[in-house]
mmCIF file of C-alpha atoms in Angstrom:
data_model
loop_
_atom_site.group_PDB
_atom_site.id
_atom_site.type_symbol
_atom_site.label_atom_id
_atom_site.label_comp_id
_atom_site.label_asym_id
_atom_site.label_seq_id
_atom_site.Cartn_x
_atom_site.Cartn_y
_atom_site.Cartn_z
ATOM 1 C CA VAL A 1 -22.731 -6.467 -52.391
ATOM 2 C CA LYS A 2 -24.399 -3.638 -50.488
ATOM 3 C CA VAL A 3 -25.535 -0.791 -52.713
ATOM 4 C CA ARG A 4 -27.049 2.499 -51.661
ATOM 5 C CA VAL A 5 -28.343 4.941 -54.258
ATOM 6 C CA VAL A 6 -28.579 8.524 -53.038
ATOM 7 C CA GLY A 7 -29.400 11.857 -54.623
ATOM 8 C CA PHE A 8 -27.706 15.180 -53.962
ATOM 9 C CA LEU A 9 -25.962 15.330 -50.598
ATOM 10 C CA ASP A 10 -24.374 18.101 -48.558
ATOM 11 C CA ASN A 11 -22.110 15.536 -46.880
ATOM 12 C CA VAL A 12 -21.032 13.544 -49.935
ATOM 13 C CA GLU A 13 -17.523 12.956 -48.553
ATOM 14 C CA GLU A 14 -18.964 10.941 -45.648
ATOM 15 C CA TYR A 15 -20.744 8.618 -48.064
ATOM 16 C CA MET A 16 -17.721 8.351 -50.335
ATOM 17 C CA LEU A 17 -15.394 7.535 -47.443
ATOM 18 C CA ALA A 18 -17.802 4.758 -46.407
ATOM 19 C CA SER A 19 -17.788 3.355 -49.976
ATOM 20 C CA ASP A 20 -15.371 1.090 -51.803
ATOM 21 C CA VAL A 21 -16.239 2.360 -55.308
ATOM 22 C CA ILE A 22 -18.055 5.438 -56.590
ATOM 23 C CA VAL A 23 -20.458 5.020 -59.526
ATOM 24 C CA SER A 24 -21.327 8.345 -61.097
ATOM 25 C CA LYS A 25 -21.722 10.311 -64.274
ATOM 26 C CA ALA A 26 -18.632 12.269 -65.306
ATOM 27 C CA GLY A 27 -19.398 15.404 -63.321
ATOM 28 C CA PRO A 28 -16.212 17.222 -62.350
ATOM 29 C CA GLY A 29 -17.322 17.612 -58.738
ATOM 30 C CA SER A 30 -18.078 13.910 -58.351
ATOM 31 C CA ILE A 31 -14.769 12.861 -59.881
ATOM 32 C CA ALA A 32 -12.813 15.375 -57.786
ATOM 33 C CA GLU A 33 -14.585 14.201 -54.611
ATOM 34 C CA ALA A 34 -13.871 10.550 -55.462
ATOM 35 C CA ALA A 35 -10.196 11.387 -56.019
ATOM 36 C CA ALA A 36 -10.011 13.421 -52.801
ATOM 37 C CA CYS A 37 -11.429 10.413 -50.946
ATOM 38 C CA GLY A 38 -9.150 7.969 -52.784
ATOM 39 C CA ARG A 39 -12.026 5.992 -54.242
ATOM 40 C CA PRO A 40 -12.115 4.335 -57.669
ATOM 41 C CA CYS A 41 -14.763 5.736 -59.965
ATOM 42 C CA MET A 42 -16.957 3.888 -62.457
ATOM 43 C CA VAL A 43 -18.296 6.485 -64.868
ATOM 44 C CA TYR A 44 -21.474 5.503 -66.687
ATOM 45 C CA ASP A 45 -22.454 8.706 -68.519
ATOM 46 C CA PHE A 46 -21.256 12.185 -69.464
ATOM 47 C CA LEU A 47 -22.559 15.379 -71.029
ATOM 48 C CA PRO A 48 -21.159 15.555 -74.581
ATOM 49 C CA GLY A 49 -18.525 18.238 -74.960
ATOM 50 C CA GLN A 50 -18.800 19.454 -71.401
ATOM 51 C CA GLU A 51 -17.787 16.288 -69.513
ATOM 52 C CA GLU A 52 -16.028 14.146 -72.131
ATOM 53 C CA ALA A 53 -12.569 15.160 -70.909
ATOM 54 C CA ASN A 54 -13.542 14.025 -67.409
ATOM 55 C CA VAL A 55 -13.935 10.459 -68.693
ATOM 56 C CA ASP A 56 -10.433 10.716 -70.183
ATOM 57 C CA PHE A 57 -9.160 12.070 -66.840
ATOM 58 C CA VAL A 58 -10.445 8.979 -65.014
ATOM 59 C CA LEU A 59 -9.139 6.532 -67.624
ATOM 60 C CA LYS A 60 -5.705 8.100 -68.221
ATOM 61 C CA ARG A 61 -4.972 8.244 -64.512
ATOM 62 C CA GLY A 62 -6.066 4.653 -63.963
ATOM 63 C CA MET A 63 -8.516 5.658 -61.253
ATOM 64 C CA GLY A 64 -11.517 3.840 -62.677
ATOM 65 C CA GLY A 65 -13.432 2.946 -65.783
ATOM 66 C CA PHE A 66 -16.150 3.997 -68.181
ATOM 67 C CA GLU A 67 -19.068 1.757 -69.100
ATOM 68 C CA PRO A 68 -22.430 3.137 -70.257
ATOM 69 C CA ASP A 69 -24.141 -0.271 -70.089
ATOM 70 C CA ALA A 70 -25.437 -0.751 -66.526
ATOM 71 C CA ASN A 71 -25.038 -4.547 -66.525
ATOM 72 C CA LYS A 72 -21.476 -4.391 -67.829
ATOM 73 C CA ALA A 73 -20.593 -1.586 -65.402
ATOM 74 C CA ALA A 74 -21.940 -3.684 -62.520
ATOM 75 C CA GLN A 75 -19.819 -6.651 -63.615
ATOM 76 C CA VAL A 76 -16.675 -4.513 -63.772
ATOM 77 C CA VAL A 77 -17.336 -2.997 -60.342
ATOM 78 C CA LEU A 78 -18.009 -6.460 -58.916
ATOM 79 C CA SER A 79 -14.705 -7.692 -60.367
ATOM 80 C CA TRP A 80 -12.902 -4.773 -58.661
ATOM 81 C CA LEU A 81 -14.575 -5.574 -55.341
ATOM 82 C CA ASN A 82 -13.560 -9.234 -55.620
ATOM 83 C CA ASP A 83 -9.932 -8.406 -56.450
ATOM 84 C CA GLN A 84 -8.341 -6.498 -53.566
ATOM 85 C CA PRO A 85 -5.004 -5.819 -55.339
ATOM 86 C CA THR A 86 -6.879 -4.240 -58.269
ATOM 87 C CA LEU A 87 -9.135 -2.262 -55.938
ATOM 88 C CA ARG A 88 -6.075 -1.024 -54.024
ATOM 89 C CA LYS A 89 -4.324 -0.058 -57.289
ATOM 90 C CA LEU A 90 -7.382 1.909 -58.459
ATOM 91 C CA SER A 91 -7.697 3.590 -55.052
ATOM 92 C CA ASP A 92 -4.013 4.571 -55.052
ATOM 93 C CA ALA A 93 -4.335 5.982 -58.574
ATOM 94 C CA SER A 94 -7.402 7.929 -57.502
ATOM 95 C CA ARG A 95 -5.535 9.451 -54.561
ATOM 96 C CA LYS A 96 -2.587 10.374 -56.797
ATOM 97 C CA ALA A 97 -4.887 11.949 -59.392
ATOM 98 C CA ASN A 98 -5.877 14.527 -56.816
ATOM 99 C CA SER A 99 -2.431 15.237 -55.432
ATOM 100 C CA ASN A 100 0.112 17.799 -56.470
ATOM 101 C CA PRO A 101 3.009 17.870 -54.030
ATOM 102 C CA HIS A 102 4.190 21.139 -55.575
ATOM 103 C CA ALA A 103 0.828 22.926 -55.412
ATOM 104 C CA ALA A 104 1.844 25.503 -52.790
ATOM 105 C CA HIS A 105 5.034 26.347 -54.707
ATOM 106 C CA ASP A 106 3.153 26.564 -58.016
ATOM 107 C CA ILE A 107 0.515 28.877 -56.535
ATOM 108 C CA ALA A 108 3.143 31.107 -54.902
ATOM 109 C CA ALA A 109 5.088 31.328 -58.185
ATOM 110 C CA ALA A 110 1.911 32.269 -60.075
ATOM 111 C CA ILE A 111 1.091 34.991 -57.538
ATOM 112 C CA ILE A 112 4.631 36.402 -57.716
ATOM 113 C CA THR A 113 4.416 36.470 -61.511
ATOM 114 C CA LEU A 114 1.075 38.286 -61.370
ATOM 115 C CA ILE A 115 2.465 40.843 -58.916
ATOM 116 C CA GLN A 116 5.510 41.469 -61.115
ATOM 117 C CA VAL A 117 3.383 41.852 -64.235
ATOM 118 C CA SER A 118 0.851 44.138 -62.581
ATOM 119 C CA SER A 119 3.542 46.422 -61.168
ATOM 120 C CA SER A 120 5.411 46.767 -64.468
ATOM 121 C CA GLU A 121 2.644 46.960 -67.047
ATOM 122 C CA ALA A 122 -0.550 48.880 -67.599
ATOM 123 C CA PRO A 123 -3.714 46.849 -67.192
ATOM 124 C CA PRO A 124 -4.641 45.115 -70.454
ATOM 125 C CA TRP A 125 -7.845 47.163 -70.746
ATOM 126 C CA ALA A 126 -6.067 50.524 -70.514
ATOM 127 C CA ASP A 127 -5.009 52.318 -73.684
ATOM 128 C CA ASP A 128 -2.474 55.126 -73.910
ATOM 129 C CA ALA A 129 -5.053 57.895 -74.305
ATOM 130 C CA GLY A 130 -7.944 56.599 -72.218
ATOM 131 C CA ALA A 131 -8.789 56.689 -68.556
ATOM 132 C CA GLY A 132 -6.747 54.270 -66.522
ATOM 133 C CA ALA A 133 -3.661 54.635 -68.678
ATOM 134 C CA ARG A 134 -0.433 54.420 -66.749
ATOM 135 C CA GLN A 135 1.322 57.734 -66.344
ATOM 136 C CA THR A 136 5.082 57.755 -66.881
#
């Protein structure tokens, strides 16, 4: 198995696209990049509180695993690499985790709602007597 360990990269997507599996801590950027590239993710660490939900994100969506023990994580990754149907299933789940076929509609609906609210209500920081209050 070829392994390349790299630090921070400006072109991370190129490395991820050339990889079969991403091994990373539970940083939201790393997980999002892995999903965008359709790569399974083995998470080995997380920042308590701040990144715990990211581990759940990976596990609940079936896009990878969590194993803090390096030897056990390596064994799991090796098993994925030796089982193409499993690797394909994890990759498909990773791709789906990053997709929302209704994203454009959802964003447009949110913008329309914001426009309607802002044109019919005073800003939340304005009070009836203060500056910025809506005149009727």
